[in-house]
């Protein structure tokens, strides 16, 4: 409770309104935000309560573009099937798709950002500046993960085996904007050194580089998955718009239902 | 089924990838989208499969700004409480909040856009150009609604009783960009003429003007609610970020739980 | 507000607890509910705030059984795909599946219950008792719908074209329990008379008869869809359990993703 | 892929239908399930693909009763607020409530079941039978958790500080049905021995004992949270039914919105 007994108040710097004005983030919504602040810029501002620079917006929007839509992912299929089944509820179709944004498909962004951050937080003294120093840090990181028999988040891709085109592009954009920070530097170093530990070359994937870039932008680490979900919301609206004009949901449903194979129940083994 | 028996294919112009490239909307994602296309622009493009003009992006992003966050709405409270209860699932907290985006709170945008569109579709011959001609159309619209004892979507606001500041501002931006189309023209006319039918002056509300502007942009009418939800996703991330730093979810929960009043069950009357 | 200014209280007859006791619906949870009240019985009690009779529980649970699982429906596929994508969130996988419980797939139960109820509410004087009198009512109902070019809810099934086995069975159970009320009577009459209006014989479907039975039980009409969702929650847990032991989610995903067909973007026609 | 190339089939022992019959779990749905299988029994069967005994059903339904509704929890509030905001979508209101069923509020059941199971899996040789032998195991468990500075799942309750009435009651029911297995035995032993390690007596809570009982029933450990959600679905329907007759959602919303306190934005500290 944060005020007199029985009646807490609820502080917020987000939206507020009175008879004649609406404010958002302390700004006059109509005069200072509408028509003046882009949507990516606003999303960044809402998440950090500070207005981003033009360069930060460019990197941030590049990340959102990279994550917006990946074709017929489970989340896209889910949104289309839910719309097929409940066309009266657009909010339900979008929410259902977002619920697939968990550890496996959309989680890499968050996992990579957090992983890199933990490594950086453990470095005593100043952070490296030279490539060769970053490489030493990265080498130890990869060796440790290997010793723990654990993956390095952000490394490897099932399609782009020879390199994910988003990765060098996002690094280039961050560099152009002077925002190639320690998370990206460490991630890049991991890309350089891991073959000498793992004995094979894996690509730094796009979801991972996005996590590194978002962390370098100072966005809240606990919410990195949230930005992937924001990007995906735009993508899922695109999936719904396409479903309206070029429907495939019913075909997907039938391709499963017509190939069901009825089998006998088989009591599951007790877990114990 | 859209191809040889047993094996439908699923056409899409959205995301696709091969060993070396990723395309989105027929563009090379890395080279042509990342760093070059803003997030609002991309969301518009995904929803229409055509690249918007700079002016269209400005109007569209003004709408998203207008709808992003309205403080402690039910959706914002729901996202904070769900995060309190299940902090392991950001996607669940966002999805829960979006599920409140239904007919009552976020539906006005969609309802207004569809309503105006239906009126326009019923006009025979050319659309009006002069204010006075729009006023005649609007007068008939308001009279008809009144005769049906029905509200005019987008008219009235429980706080901004003397005018919603978003409405003139969005009309101004649309005008500046040459995008003040028939939906906005009709909506404005309703604002001018309704007092002579209803006997009182109600404000044209912000949610309604957003619906009119989105319809003028040619966005799919069935998905207008989706754009409100996209805007709100950014707002809900802002709510979560603030909850991390200035938590109120537990206070809200306790303020309800501690003031519960245990009453006797009372069998509900049969509906029949 | 329902109490002194600034501090509403929130009345409820549902769960409440104090240092030593927990009550639910005015009962002592531990002593009077646990071990003594079945789950179907409890769900009915929670929804009506009155304890159902044994017969009511039997009809209610027969409805839940009829609606629990229908194989690879969109909702089942959605739950499996969401689990594939976000295995860390069982609640997300179940919620995503339930979101498909809208107008098209699960809505028939609610639509039929409400439709029958509206007809009954419009009958002046006493309700019929004889078959022949119900037939007269039903005949008019079907004729009116035909005149409006509208479907009769609950009539027709894409698989069980010669009769849905759940329909006579549920009517039998309701009869055995003395709970074959006016909604079921009208629904049965519609089954008898519609061929003379429509010129073909359609089955009374299982979802529809469930709606009629739930309405006869006096359950809240606005929540009939909720009971279908309760039944389906059990079914979706079954889908998840089977997915753990006999996974098909990834095969479903790949069968779509591998057969995507990249096409050129095609600007959607303006709605206006 | 589990069949010929290009066309997987999808095996299931759950619902299947053909022109004249519907089967569920290998049973004829109309003849063998409807009217003969209770809802709790069916939910158990669906989750394990084996029909439970009468005793198993009684314990299972006692668990569901214990978890169905706990008054104005965050999940209950969320369902009411979502219904307030989107009354057109019952499925959305229920789904939103279930999304709060995560680690903090509903997770104790799953955590306790899994924790006990891990301990049992680590016992070499035969499991204890005597109280005193269970106590030795429990003592080591509690000491280890303490050494790791970790909580023992299922221990402690913020209201029922002197004992949760559900705990002895569920143990009694399990004993009566001959289903007091090793998970419950270990949990009870933890209740007996923890004071000598922790220096204070904490209650074994109801959510925890439910997890122990579900694990003893052989239900899938990965889905224990799912049963809590099934129980809660019934509870949330109760919340919605009560909201229809004794609404509090709008009061809750206003009690927050009217006590919002507008503060200046404060840029969040960089995580790094």
Coordinates of C-alpha atoms in Angstrom, one line a residue, chain D residues 52-256:
Chain D
X52 CA -9.7 -44.6 -13.3
X53 CA -11.1 -46.6 -10.5
X54 CA -13.9 -45.2 -8.3
X55 CA -11.4 -44.4 -5.6
X56 CA -9.1 -42.6 -8.0
X57 CA -12.0 -40.5 -9.2
X58 CA -12.9 -39.5 -5.7
X59 CA -9.4 -38.4 -4.9
X60 CA -9.1 -36.6 -8.2
X61 CA -12.4 -34.8 -7.8
X62 CA -11.4 -33.8 -4.3
X63 CA -8.3 -32.2 -5.7
X64 CA -10.4 -30.4 -8.3
X65 CA -12.8 -29.1 -5.7
X66 CA -9.9 -27.8 -3.6
X67 CA -8.5 -25.8 -6.5
X68 CA -11.7 -24.6 -8.2
X69 CA -12.1 -21.2 -6.7
X70 CA -10.2 -19.1 -4.2
X71 CA -12.3 -16.0 -4.3
X72 CA -10.9 -12.7 -5.7
X73 CA -7.5 -14.1 -6.9
X74 CA -5.8 -12.2 -9.8
X75 CA -7.2 -14.8 -12.2
X76 CA -10.8 -14.2 -11.0
X77 CA -10.3 -10.4 -11.2
X78 CA -8.8 -10.8 -14.7
X79 CA -11.7 -12.8 -16.0
X80 CA -14.2 -10.3 -14.6
X81 CA -12.4 -7.3 -16.1
X82 CA -11.9 -9.0 -19.4
X83 CA -15.6 -9.8 -19.5
X84 CA -16.4 -6.1 -18.7
X85 CA -14.2 -5.0 -21.5
X86 CA -15.1 -7.6 -24.1
X87 CA -18.5 -9.1 -23.2
X88 CA -18.8 -10.6 -26.7
X89 CA -16.1 -13.1 -26.0
X90 CA -16.7 -15.6 -23.2
X91 CA -13.8 -17.6 -24.4
X92 CA -11.5 -14.6 -24.2
X93 CA -12.6 -13.9 -20.6
X94 CA -11.9 -17.5 -19.5
X95 CA -8.6 -17.7 -21.5
X96 CA -7.4 -14.4 -19.9
X97 CA -8.1 -15.8 -16.4
X98 CA -6.3 -19.0 -17.1
X99 CA -3.2 -17.1 -18.3
X100 CA -2.6 -16.1 -14.7
X101 CA -2.2 -19.8 -13.9
X102 CA 1.5 -19.6 -13.9
X103 CA 4.4 -20.0 -11.5
X104 CA 3.2 -17.9 -8.7
X105 CA -0.4 -18.5 -8.0
X106 CA -1.3 -21.9 -9.5
X107 CA 2.2 -23.2 -9.9
X108 CA 2.6 -24.6 -6.4
X109 CA 0.6 -27.8 -7.3
X110 CA 2.9 -28.6 -10.2
X111 CA 6.1 -27.6 -8.3
X112 CA 5.3 -29.7 -5.3
X113 CA 4.4 -32.8 -7.4
X114 CA 7.6 -32.5 -9.4
X115 CA 9.7 -31.8 -6.4
X116 CA 8.5 -34.8 -4.5
X117 CA 8.8 -37.0 -7.5
X118 CA 12.4 -36.0 -8.0
X119 CA 13.2 -36.8 -4.4
X120 CA 11.5 -40.2 -4.8
X121 CA 13.3 -41.0 -8.0
X122 CA 16.6 -40.4 -6.2
X123 CA 15.9 -43.0 -3.5
X124 CA 17.9 -46.1 -4.1
X125 CA 16.4 -49.4 -3.3
X126 CA 12.8 -49.8 -1.9
X127 CA 10.8 -46.9 -0.8
X128 CA 10.2 -46.5 3.0
X129 CA 7.1 -47.8 4.6
X130 CA 7.4 -46.7 8.2
X131 CA 6.8 -43.2 9.3
X132 CA 10.2 -43.0 10.9
X133 CA 11.9 -44.0 7.7
X134 CA 10.0 -41.4 5.7
X135 CA 11.0 -38.9 8.4
X136 CA 14.7 -39.6 7.7
X137 CA 14.2 -39.0 4.0
X138 CA 12.2 -35.8 4.7
X139 CA 14.8 -34.5 7.1
X140 CA 17.5 -34.8 4.6
X141 CA 15.3 -33.1 2.0
X142 CA 14.5 -30.1 4.2
X143 CA 18.2 -29.8 5.3
X144 CA 19.3 -29.8 1.7
X145 CA 16.8 -27.2 0.7
X146 CA 17.9 -25.1 3.6
X147 CA 21.5 -25.4 2.7
X148 CA 20.6 -24.2 -0.8
X149 CA 18.6 -21.4 0.7
X150 CA 15.6 -22.7 -1.2
X151 CA 12.0 -23.0 -0.2
X152 CA 10.4 -26.4 0.2
X153 CA 7.5 -26.3 -2.3
X154 CA 4.1 -26.7 -0.7
X155 CA 5.2 -25.5 2.7
X156 CA 3.7 -22.3 4.1
X157 CA 0.5 -20.3 3.5
X158 CA -0.1 -16.6 3.9
X159 CA -3.6 -17.0 5.5
X160 CA -3.8 -20.5 6.9
X161 CA -0.7 -20.1 9.2
X162 CA -1.9 -22.7 11.6
X163 CA -2.8 -25.3 9.1
X164 CA -4.6 -25.5 5.8
X165 CA -7.8 -27.4 6.3
X166 CA -7.6 -29.0 2.8
X167 CA -4.4 -30.8 3.7
X168 CA -5.6 -33.3 6.4
X169 CA -8.8 -33.7 4.5
X170 CA -7.2 -34.7 1.2
X171 CA -4.9 -37.1 3.1
X172 CA -7.9 -38.6 4.8
X173 CA -9.7 -39.2 1.5
X174 CA -6.6 -40.7 -0.1
X175 CA -6.2 -43.0 2.9
X176 CA -9.9 -44.0 2.7
X177 CA -9.4 -44.9 -0.9
X178 CA -6.1 -46.8 -0.4
X179 CA -4.4 -44.2 -2.5
X180 CA -2.1 -42.6 0.1
X181 CA 1.1 -43.2 -1.9
X182 CA 4.7 -42.2 -1.6
X183 CA 4.3 -38.6 -2.7
X184 CA 1.8 -38.0 0.0
X185 CA 3.8 -40.0 2.5
X186 CA 6.9 -37.9 1.8
X187 CA 4.9 -34.7 1.9
X188 CA 3.4 -35.6 5.3
X189 CA 6.8 -36.4 6.6
X190 CA 8.1 -33.0 5.5
X191 CA 5.2 -31.6 7.5
X192 CA 6.4 -33.5 10.6
X193 CA 10.1 -32.9 10.5
X194 CA 10.6 -29.4 9.0
X195 CA 10.2 -27.6 12.4
X196 CA 13.4 -29.2 13.7
X197 CA 15.3 -27.8 10.7
X198 CA 13.6 -24.5 10.2
X199 CA 12.9 -23.7 13.8
X200 CA 9.3 -22.9 13.1
X201 CA 6.2 -24.7 12.1
X202 CA 4.7 -24.0 8.7
X203 CA 1.5 -25.5 7.3
X204 CA 1.5 -27.9 4.4
X205 CA -0.6 -26.0 2.0
X206 CA -3.5 -27.1 0.0
X207 CA -2.0 -26.5 -3.4
X208 CA 1.0 -28.6 -2.4
X209 CA -1.0 -31.5 -1.1
X210 CA -3.0 -31.5 -4.3
X211 CA 0.2 -31.8 -6.3
X212 CA 1.3 -34.8 -4.1
X213 CA -2.1 -36.5 -4.5
X214 CA -2.1 -36.0 -8.3
X215 CA 1.4 -37.4 -8.5
X216 CA 0.3 -40.4 -6.5
X217 CA -2.5 -40.9 -8.9
X218 CA 0.0 -41.3 -11.7
X219 CA -1.1 -38.3 -13.6
X220 CA 1.5 -36.8 -16.0
X221 CA 3.8 -34.6 -14.0
X222 CA 4.3 -32.2 -16.9
X223 CA 0.6 -31.5 -16.9
X224 CA -0.1 -31.1 -13.1
X225 CA -0.7 -27.4 -13.7
X226 CA -3.2 -28.4 -16.3
X227 CA -5.5 -30.0 -13.7
X228 CA -5.3 -26.9 -11.6
X229 CA -6.4 -25.0 -14.7
X230 CA -9.3 -27.4 -15.4
X231 CA -10.5 -26.9 -11.8
X232 CA -10.1 -23.2 -12.2
X233 CA -12.1 -23.1 -15.5
X234 CA -15.1 -24.2 -13.5
X235 CA -14.4 -21.6 -10.9
X236 CA -14.0 -18.9 -13.5
X237 CA -17.4 -19.8 -15.0
X238 CA -18.7 -19.3 -11.5
X239 CA -17.1 -15.9 -11.4
X240 CA -18.7 -14.9 -14.7
X241 CA -22.1 -16.2 -13.6
X242 CA -21.8 -14.2 -10.4
X243 CA -20.6 -11.1 -12.4
X244 CA -23.8 -11.4 -14.4
X245 CA -26.0 -11.2 -11.3
X246 CA -23.8 -9.2 -8.8
X247 CA -21.4 -7.3 -11.0
X248 CA -18.2 -5.9 -9.4
X249 CA -15.9 -5.6 -12.5
X250 CA -16.7 -2.0 -13.1
X251 CA -16.3 -1.0 -9.5
X252 CA -12.9 -2.7 -9.5
X253 CA -11.9 -0.9 -12.7
X254 CA -13.0 2.5 -11.3
X255 CA -11.3 1.9 -7.9
X256 CA -8.1 1.7 -9.8

